[in-house]
mmCIF file with all atom_site columns, C-alpha atoms in Angstrom:
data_model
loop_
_atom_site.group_PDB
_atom_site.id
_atom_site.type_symbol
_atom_site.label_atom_id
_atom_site.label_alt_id
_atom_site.label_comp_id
_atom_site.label_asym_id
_atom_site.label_entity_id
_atom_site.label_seq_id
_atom_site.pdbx_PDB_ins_code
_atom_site.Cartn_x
_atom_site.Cartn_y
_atom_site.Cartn_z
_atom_site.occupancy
_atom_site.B_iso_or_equiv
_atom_site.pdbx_formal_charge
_atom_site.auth_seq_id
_atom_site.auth_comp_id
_atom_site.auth_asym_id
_atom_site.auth_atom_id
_atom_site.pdbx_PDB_model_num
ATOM 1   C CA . UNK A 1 1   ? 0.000   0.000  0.000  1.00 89.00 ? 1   UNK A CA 1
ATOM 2   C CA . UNK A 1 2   ? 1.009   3.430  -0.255 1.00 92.00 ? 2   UNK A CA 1
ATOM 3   C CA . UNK A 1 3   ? 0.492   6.631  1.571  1.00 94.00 ? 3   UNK A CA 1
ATOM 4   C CA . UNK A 1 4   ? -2.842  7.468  0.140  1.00 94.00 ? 4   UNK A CA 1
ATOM 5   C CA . UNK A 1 5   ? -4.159  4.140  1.128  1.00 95.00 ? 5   UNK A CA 1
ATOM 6   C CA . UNK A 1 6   ? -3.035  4.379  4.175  1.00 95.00 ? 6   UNK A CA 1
ATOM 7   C CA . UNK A 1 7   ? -3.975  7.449  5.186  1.00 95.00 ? 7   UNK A CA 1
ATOM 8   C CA . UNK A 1 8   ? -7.986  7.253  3.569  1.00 95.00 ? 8   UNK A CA 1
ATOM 9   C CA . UNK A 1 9   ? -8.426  3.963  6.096  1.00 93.00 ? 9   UNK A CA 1
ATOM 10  C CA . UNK A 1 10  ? -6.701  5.854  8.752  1.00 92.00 ? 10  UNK A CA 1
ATOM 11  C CA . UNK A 1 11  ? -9.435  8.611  8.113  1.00 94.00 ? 11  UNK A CA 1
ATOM 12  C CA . UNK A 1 12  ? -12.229 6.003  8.045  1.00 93.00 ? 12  UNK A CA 1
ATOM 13  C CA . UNK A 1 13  ? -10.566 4.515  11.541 1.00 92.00 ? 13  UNK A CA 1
ATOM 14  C CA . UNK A 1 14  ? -11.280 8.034  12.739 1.00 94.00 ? 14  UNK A CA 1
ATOM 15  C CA . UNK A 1 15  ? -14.777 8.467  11.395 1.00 93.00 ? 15  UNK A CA 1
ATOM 16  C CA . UNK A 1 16  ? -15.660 5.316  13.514 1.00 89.00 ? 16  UNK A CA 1
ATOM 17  C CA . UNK A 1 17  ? -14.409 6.564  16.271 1.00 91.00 ? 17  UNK A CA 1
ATOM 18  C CA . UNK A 1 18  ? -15.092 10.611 16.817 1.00 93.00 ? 18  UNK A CA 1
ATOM 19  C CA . UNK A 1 19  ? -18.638 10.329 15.920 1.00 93.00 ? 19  UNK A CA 1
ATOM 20  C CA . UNK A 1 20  ? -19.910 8.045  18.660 1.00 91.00 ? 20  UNK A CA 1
ATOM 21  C CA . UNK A 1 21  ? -18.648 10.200 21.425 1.00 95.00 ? 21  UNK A CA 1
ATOM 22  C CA . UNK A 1 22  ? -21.757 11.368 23.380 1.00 96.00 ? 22  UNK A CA 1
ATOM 23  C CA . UNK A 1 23  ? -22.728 15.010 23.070 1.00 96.00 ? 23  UNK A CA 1
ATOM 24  C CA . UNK A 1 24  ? -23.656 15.528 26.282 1.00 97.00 ? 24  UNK A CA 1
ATOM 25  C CA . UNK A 1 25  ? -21.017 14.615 28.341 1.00 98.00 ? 25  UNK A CA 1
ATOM 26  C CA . UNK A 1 26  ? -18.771 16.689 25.920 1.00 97.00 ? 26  UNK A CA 1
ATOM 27  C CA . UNK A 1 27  ? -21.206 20.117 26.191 1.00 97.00 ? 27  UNK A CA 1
ATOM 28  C CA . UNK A 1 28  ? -20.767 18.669 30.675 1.00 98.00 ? 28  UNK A CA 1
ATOM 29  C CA . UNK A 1 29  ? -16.921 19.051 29.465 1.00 98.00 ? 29  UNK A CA 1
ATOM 30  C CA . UNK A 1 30  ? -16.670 22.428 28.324 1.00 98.00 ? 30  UNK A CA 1
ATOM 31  C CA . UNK A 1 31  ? -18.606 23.632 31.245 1.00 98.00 ? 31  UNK A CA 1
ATOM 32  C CA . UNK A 1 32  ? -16.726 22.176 33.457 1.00 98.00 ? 32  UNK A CA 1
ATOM 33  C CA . UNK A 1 33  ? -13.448 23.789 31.435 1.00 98.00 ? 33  UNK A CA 1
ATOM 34  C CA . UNK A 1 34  ? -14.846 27.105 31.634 1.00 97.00 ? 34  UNK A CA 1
ATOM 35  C CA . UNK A 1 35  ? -16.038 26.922 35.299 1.00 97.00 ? 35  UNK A CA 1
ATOM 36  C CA . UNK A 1 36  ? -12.474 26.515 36.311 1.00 98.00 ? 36  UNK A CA 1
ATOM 37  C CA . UNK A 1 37  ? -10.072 28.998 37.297 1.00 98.00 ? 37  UNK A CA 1
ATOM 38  C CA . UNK A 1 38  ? -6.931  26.902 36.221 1.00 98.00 ? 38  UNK A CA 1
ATOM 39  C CA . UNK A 1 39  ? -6.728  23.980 33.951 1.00 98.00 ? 39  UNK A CA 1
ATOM 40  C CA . UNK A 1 40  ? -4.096  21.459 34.609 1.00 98.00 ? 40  UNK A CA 1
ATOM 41  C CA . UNK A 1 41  ? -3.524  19.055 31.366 1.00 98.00 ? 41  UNK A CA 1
ATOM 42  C CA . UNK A 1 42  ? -1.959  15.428 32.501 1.00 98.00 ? 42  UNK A CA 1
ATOM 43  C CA . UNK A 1 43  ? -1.237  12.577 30.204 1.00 97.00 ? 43  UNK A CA 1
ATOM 44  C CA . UNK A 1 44  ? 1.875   9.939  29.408 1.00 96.00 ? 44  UNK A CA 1
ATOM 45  C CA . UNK A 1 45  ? 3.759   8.594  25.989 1.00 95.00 ? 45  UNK A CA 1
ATOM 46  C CA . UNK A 1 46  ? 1.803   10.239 22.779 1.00 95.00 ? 46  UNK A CA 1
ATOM 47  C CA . UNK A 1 47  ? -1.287  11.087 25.635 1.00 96.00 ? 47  UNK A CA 1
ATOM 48  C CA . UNK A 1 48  ? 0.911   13.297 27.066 1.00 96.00 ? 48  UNK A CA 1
ATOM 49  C CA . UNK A 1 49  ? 1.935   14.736 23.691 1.00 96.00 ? 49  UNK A CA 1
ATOM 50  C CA . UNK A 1 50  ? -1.640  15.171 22.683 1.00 97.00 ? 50  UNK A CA 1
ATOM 51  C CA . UNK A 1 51  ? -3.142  17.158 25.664 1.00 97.00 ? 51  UNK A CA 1
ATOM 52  C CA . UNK A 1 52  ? 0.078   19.867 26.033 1.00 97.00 ? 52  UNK A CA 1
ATOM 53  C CA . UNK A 1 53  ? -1.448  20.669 22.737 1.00 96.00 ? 53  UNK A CA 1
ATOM 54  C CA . UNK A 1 54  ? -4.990  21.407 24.359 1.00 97.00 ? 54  UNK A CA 1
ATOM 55  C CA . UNK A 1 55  ? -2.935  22.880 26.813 1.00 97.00 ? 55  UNK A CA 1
ATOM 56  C CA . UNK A 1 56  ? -1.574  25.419 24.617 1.00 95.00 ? 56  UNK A CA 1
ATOM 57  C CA . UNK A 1 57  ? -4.894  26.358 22.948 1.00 95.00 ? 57  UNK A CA 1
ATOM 58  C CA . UNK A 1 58  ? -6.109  27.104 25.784 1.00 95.00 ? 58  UNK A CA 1
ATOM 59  C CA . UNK A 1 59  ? -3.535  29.640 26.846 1.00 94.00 ? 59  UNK A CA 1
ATOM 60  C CA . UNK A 1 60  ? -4.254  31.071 23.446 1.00 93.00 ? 60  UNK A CA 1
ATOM 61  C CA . UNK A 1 61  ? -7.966  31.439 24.543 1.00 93.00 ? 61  UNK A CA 1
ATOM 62  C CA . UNK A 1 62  ? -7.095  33.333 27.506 1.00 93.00 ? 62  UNK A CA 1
ATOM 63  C CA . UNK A 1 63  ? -7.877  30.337 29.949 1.00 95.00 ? 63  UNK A CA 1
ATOM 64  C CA . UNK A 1 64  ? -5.228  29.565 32.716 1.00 96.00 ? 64  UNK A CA 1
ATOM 65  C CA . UNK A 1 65  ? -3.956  26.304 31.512 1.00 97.00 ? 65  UNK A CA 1
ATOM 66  C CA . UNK A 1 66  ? -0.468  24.473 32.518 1.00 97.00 ? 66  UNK A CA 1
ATOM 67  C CA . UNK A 1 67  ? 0.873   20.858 32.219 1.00 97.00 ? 67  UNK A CA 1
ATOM 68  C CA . UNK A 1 68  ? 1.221   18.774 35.184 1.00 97.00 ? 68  UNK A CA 1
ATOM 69  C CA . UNK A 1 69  ? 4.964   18.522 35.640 1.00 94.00 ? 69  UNK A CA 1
ATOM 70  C CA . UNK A 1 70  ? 6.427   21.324 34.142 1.00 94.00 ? 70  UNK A CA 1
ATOM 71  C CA . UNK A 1 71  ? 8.373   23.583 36.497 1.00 93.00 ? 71  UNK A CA 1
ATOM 72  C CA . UNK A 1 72  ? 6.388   26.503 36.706 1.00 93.00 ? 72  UNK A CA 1
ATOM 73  C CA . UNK A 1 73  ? 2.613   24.413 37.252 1.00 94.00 ? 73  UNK A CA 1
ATOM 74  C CA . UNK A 1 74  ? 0.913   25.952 40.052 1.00 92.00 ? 74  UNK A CA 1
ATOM 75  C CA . UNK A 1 75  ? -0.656  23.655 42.644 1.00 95.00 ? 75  UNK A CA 1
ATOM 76  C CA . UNK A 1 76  ? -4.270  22.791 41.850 1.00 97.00 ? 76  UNK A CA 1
ATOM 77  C CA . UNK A 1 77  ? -6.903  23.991 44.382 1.00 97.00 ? 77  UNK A CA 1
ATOM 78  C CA . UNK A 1 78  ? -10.662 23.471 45.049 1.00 98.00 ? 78  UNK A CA 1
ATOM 79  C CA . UNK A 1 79  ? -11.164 26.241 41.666 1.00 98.00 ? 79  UNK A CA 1
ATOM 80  C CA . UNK A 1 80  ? -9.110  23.751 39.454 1.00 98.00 ? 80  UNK A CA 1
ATOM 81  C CA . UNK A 1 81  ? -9.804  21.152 36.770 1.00 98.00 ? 81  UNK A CA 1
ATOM 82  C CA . UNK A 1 82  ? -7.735  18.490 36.211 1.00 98.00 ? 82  UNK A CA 1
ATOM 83  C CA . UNK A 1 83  ? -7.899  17.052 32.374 1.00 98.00 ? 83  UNK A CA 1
ATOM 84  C CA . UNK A 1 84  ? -6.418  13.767 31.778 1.00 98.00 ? 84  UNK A CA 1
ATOM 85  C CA . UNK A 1 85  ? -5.871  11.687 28.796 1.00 97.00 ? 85  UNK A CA 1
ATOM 86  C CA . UNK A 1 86  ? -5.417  7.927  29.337 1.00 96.00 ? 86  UNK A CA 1
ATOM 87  C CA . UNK A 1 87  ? -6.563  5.130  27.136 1.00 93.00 ? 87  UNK A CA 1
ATOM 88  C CA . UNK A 1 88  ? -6.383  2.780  30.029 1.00 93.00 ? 88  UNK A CA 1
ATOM 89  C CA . UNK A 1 89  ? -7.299  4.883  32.537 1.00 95.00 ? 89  UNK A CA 1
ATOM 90  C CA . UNK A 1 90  ? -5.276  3.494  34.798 1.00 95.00 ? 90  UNK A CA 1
ATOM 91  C CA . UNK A 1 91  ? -1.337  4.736  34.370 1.00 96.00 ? 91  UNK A CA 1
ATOM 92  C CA . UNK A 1 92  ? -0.146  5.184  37.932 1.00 97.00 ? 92  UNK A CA 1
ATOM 93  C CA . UNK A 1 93  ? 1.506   8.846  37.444 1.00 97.00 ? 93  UNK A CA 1
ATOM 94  C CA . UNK A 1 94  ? -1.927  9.473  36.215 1.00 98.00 ? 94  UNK A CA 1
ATOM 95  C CA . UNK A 1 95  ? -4.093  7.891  39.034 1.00 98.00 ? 95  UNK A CA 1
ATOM 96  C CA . UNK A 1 96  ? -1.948  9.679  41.704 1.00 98.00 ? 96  UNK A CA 1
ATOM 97  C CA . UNK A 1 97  ? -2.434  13.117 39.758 1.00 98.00 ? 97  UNK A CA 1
ATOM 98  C CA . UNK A 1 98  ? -6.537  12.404 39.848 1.00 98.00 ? 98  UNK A CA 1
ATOM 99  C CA . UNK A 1 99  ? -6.079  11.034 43.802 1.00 98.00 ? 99  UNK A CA 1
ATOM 100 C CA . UNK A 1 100 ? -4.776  13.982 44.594 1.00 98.00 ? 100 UNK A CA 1
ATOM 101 C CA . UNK A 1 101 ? -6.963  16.737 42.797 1.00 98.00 ? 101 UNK A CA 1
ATOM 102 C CA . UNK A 1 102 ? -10.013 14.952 44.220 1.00 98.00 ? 102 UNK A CA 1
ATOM 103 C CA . UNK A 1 103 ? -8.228  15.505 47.599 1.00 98.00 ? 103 UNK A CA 1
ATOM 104 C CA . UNK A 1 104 ? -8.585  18.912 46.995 1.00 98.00 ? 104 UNK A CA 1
ATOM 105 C CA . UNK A 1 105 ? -11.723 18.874 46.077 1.00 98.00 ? 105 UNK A CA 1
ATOM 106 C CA . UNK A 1 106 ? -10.745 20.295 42.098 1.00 98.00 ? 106 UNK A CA 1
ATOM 107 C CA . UNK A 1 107 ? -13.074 18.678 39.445 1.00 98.00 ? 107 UNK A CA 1
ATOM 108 C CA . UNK A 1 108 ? -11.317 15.926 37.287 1.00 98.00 ? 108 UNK A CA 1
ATOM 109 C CA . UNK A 1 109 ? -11.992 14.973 33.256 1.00 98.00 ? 109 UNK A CA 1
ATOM 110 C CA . UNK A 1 110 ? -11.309 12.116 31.770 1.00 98.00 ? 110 UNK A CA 1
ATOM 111 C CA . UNK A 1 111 ? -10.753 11.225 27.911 1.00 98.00 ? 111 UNK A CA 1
ATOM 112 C CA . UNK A 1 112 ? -10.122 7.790  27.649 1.00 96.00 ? 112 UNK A CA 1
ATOM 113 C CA . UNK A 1 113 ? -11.343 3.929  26.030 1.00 93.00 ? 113 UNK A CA 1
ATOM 114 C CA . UNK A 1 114 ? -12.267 2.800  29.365 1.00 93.00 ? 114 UNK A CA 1
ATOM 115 C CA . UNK A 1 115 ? -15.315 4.212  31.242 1.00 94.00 ? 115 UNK A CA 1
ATOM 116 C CA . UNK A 1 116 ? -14.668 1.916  34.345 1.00 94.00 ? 116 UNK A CA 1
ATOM 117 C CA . UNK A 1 117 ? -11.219 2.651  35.031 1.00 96.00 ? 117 UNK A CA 1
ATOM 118 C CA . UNK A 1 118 ? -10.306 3.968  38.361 1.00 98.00 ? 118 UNK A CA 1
ATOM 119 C CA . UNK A 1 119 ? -9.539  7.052  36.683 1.00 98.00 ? 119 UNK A CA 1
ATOM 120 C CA . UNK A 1 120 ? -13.158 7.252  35.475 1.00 98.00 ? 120 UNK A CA 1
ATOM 121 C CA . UNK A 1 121 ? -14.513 6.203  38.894 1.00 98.00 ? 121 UNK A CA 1
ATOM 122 C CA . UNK A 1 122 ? -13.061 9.127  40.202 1.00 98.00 ? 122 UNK A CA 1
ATOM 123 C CA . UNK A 1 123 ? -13.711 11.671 37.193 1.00 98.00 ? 123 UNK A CA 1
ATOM 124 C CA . UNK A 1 124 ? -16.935 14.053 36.888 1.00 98.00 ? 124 UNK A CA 1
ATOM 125 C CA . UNK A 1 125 ? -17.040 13.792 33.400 1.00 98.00 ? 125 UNK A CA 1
ATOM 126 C CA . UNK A 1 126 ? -15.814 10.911 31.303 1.00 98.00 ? 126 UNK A CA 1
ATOM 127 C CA . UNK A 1 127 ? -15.168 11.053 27.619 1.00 98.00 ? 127 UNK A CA 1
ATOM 128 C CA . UNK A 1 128 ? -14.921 7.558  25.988 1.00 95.00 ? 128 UNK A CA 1
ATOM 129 C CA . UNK A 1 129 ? -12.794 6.893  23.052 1.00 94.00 ? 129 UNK A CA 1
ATOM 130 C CA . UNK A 1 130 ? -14.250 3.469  21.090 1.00 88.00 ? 130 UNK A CA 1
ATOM 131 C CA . UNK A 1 131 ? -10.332 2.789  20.112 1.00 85.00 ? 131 UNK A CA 1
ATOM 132 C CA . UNK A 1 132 ? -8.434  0.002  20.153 1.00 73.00 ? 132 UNK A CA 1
ATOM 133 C CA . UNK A 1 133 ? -5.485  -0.211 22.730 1.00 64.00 ? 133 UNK A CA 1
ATOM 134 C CA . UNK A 1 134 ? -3.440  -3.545 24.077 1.00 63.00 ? 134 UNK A CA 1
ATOM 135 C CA . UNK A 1 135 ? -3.747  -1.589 27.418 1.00 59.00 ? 135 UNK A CA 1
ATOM 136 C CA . UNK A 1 136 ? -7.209  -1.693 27.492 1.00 54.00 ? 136 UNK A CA 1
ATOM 137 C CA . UNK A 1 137 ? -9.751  -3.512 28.830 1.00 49.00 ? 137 UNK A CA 1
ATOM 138 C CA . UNK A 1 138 ? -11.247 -3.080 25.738 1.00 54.00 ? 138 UNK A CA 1
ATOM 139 C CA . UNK A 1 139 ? -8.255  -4.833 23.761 1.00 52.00 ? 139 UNK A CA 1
ATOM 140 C CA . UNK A 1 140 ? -9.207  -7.337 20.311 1.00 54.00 ? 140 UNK A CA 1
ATOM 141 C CA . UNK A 1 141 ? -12.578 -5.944 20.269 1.00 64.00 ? 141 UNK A CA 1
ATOM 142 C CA . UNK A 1 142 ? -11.685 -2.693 18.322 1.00 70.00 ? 142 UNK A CA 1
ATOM 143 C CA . UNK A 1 143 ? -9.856  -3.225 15.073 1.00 81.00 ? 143 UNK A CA 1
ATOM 144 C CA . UNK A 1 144 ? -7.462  -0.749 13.525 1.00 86.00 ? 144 UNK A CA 1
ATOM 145 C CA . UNK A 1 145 ? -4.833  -1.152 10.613 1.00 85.00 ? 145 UNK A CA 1
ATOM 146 C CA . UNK A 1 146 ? -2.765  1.571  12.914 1.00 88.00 ? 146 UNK A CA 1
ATOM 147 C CA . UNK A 1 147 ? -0.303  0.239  15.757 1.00 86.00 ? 147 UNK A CA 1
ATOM 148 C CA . UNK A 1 148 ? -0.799  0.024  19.776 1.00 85.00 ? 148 UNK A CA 1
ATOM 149 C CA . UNK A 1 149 ? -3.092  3.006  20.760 1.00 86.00 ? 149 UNK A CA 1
ATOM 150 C CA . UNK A 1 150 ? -2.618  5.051  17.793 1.00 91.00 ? 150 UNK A CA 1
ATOM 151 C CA . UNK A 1 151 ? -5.999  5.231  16.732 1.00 93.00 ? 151 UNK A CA 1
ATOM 152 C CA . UNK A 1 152 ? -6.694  6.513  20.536 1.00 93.00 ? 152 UNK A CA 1
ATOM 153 C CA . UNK A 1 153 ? -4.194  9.179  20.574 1.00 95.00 ? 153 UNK A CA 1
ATOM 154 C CA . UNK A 1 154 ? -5.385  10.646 17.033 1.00 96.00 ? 154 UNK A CA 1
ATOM 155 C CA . UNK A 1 155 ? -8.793  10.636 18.187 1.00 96.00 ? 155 UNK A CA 1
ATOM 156 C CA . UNK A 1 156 ? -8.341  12.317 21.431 1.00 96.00 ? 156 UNK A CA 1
ATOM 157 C CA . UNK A 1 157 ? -6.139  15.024 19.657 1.00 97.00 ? 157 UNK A CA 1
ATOM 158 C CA . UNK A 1 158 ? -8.677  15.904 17.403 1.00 97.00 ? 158 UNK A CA 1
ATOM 159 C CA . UNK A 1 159 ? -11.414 15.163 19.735 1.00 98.00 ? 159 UNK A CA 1
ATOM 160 C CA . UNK A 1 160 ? -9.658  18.133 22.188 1.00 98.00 ? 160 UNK A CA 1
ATOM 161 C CA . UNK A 1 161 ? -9.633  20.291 18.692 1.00 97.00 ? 161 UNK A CA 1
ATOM 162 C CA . UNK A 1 162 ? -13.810 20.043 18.756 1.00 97.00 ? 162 UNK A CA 1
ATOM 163 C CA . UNK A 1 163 ? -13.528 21.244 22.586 1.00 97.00 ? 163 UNK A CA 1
ATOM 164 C CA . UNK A 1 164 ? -11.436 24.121 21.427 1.00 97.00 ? 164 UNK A CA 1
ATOM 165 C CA . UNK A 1 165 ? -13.804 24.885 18.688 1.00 96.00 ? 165 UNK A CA 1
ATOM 166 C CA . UNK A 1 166 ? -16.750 24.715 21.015 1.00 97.00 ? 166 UNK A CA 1
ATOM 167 C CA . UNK A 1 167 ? -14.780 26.779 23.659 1.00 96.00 ? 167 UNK A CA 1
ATOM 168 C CA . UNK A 1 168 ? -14.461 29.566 21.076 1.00 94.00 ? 168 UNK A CA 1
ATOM 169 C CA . UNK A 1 169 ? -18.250 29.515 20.146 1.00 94.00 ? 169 UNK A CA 1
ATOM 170 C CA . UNK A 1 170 ? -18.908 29.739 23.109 1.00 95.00 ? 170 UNK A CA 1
ATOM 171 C CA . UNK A 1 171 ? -16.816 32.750 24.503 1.00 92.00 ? 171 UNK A CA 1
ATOM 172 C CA . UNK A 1 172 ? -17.297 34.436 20.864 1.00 92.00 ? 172 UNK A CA 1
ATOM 173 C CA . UNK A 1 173 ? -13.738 33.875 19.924 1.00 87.00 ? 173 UNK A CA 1
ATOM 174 C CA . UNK A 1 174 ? -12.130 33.380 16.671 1.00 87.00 ? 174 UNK A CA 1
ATOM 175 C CA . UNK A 1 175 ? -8.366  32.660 15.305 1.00 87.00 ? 175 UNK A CA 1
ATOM 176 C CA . UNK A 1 176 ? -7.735  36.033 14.634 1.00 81.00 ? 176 UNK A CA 1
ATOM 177 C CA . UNK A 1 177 ? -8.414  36.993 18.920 1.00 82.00 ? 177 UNK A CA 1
ATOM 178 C CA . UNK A 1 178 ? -6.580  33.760 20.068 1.00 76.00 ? 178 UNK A CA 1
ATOM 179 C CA . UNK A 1 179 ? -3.342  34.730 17.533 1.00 76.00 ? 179 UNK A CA 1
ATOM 180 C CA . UNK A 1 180 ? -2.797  37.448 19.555 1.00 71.00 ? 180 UNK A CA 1
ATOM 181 C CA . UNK A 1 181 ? -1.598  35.280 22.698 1.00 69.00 ? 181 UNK A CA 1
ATOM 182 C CA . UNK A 1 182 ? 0.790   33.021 19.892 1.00 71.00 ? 182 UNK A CA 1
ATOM 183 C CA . UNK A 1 183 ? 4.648   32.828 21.321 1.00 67.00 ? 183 UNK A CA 1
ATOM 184 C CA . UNK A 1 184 ? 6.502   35.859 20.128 1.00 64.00 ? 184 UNK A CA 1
ATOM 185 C CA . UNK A 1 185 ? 9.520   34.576 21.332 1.00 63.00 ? 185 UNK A CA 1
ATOM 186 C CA . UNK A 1 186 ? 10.045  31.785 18.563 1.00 69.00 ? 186 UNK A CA 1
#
């Protein structure tokens, strides 16, 4: 096959997949994302990659948003929202980071492929990603051409895109207002 191939059943992969998530919860999401005072972003491997992206969009809305782990992340209070992206819901770093926002009584979201992790058990919204993943509970019964959880990752990337898209709706934003925060220091 070539790259054309590829990349038309990678796009049908993703048609399965972003349609099915439930409105809803996502419209429960973007509540709870502009409710907060400060939005922490948390996620490991390609995860991790994917939501410092949301991060970043959201700085460029305005919103106070920081990755968990970086050296200048303030600590999360009562005010906060904790966003996580985990396919298996259950990553370790990741289940400590929820513990511990939940401690402090800050909201947690979840985007993941398994709604009964113990991620999701402690979340106030949960996202789920039909994706196929060998870490989740969920593995062999979701197909995909595309290796490990790559299907996952892609979806949850593009799925945070829609967020962003209904975040600017709904605080009458366009590109042109967000540009204006872009790094000037490139």
């Amino acid at each position: 096959m070539n790259n054309k191939e590829y990349a038309k059943i990678i796009l049908s992969e993703l048609n399965q997949t972003l349609p099915t998530i439930d409105i809803e919860k996502s419209n429960q999401f973007v509540d709870l994302l502009l409710n907060a005072k400060e939005i922490f972003c948390a996620g490991a491997g390609r995860s991790g990659f994917a939501v410092r992206g949301f991060a970043m969009r959201m700085m460029h809305m305005g919103l106070n948003s920081y990755v968990v782990g970086e050296t200048c992340t303030p600590n999360i209070d009562e005010t906060g929202l904790l966003v996580v992206c985990s396919g298996s819901g259950s990553t370790k770093s990741l289940v400590n980071h929820a513990q511990k926002a939940k401690e402090v009584g800050a909201k947690v979201a979840l985007i993941t492929i398994d709604p009964e992790s113990p991620i999701a058990k402690m979340a106030d919204v949960v996202i789920e990603i039909s994706a196929p993943s060998p870490k989740s509970a969920k593995a062999g019964e979701i197909k995909s051409i595309q290796p490990m959880g790559s299907l996952f990752e892609q979806s949850e990337a593009l799925y945070m895109d829609t967020l962003i898209l209904m975040l600017m709706e709904r605080k009458h934003m366009d590109s042109d207002t967000m540009f204006g925060r872009h790094a000037n220091m490139e």
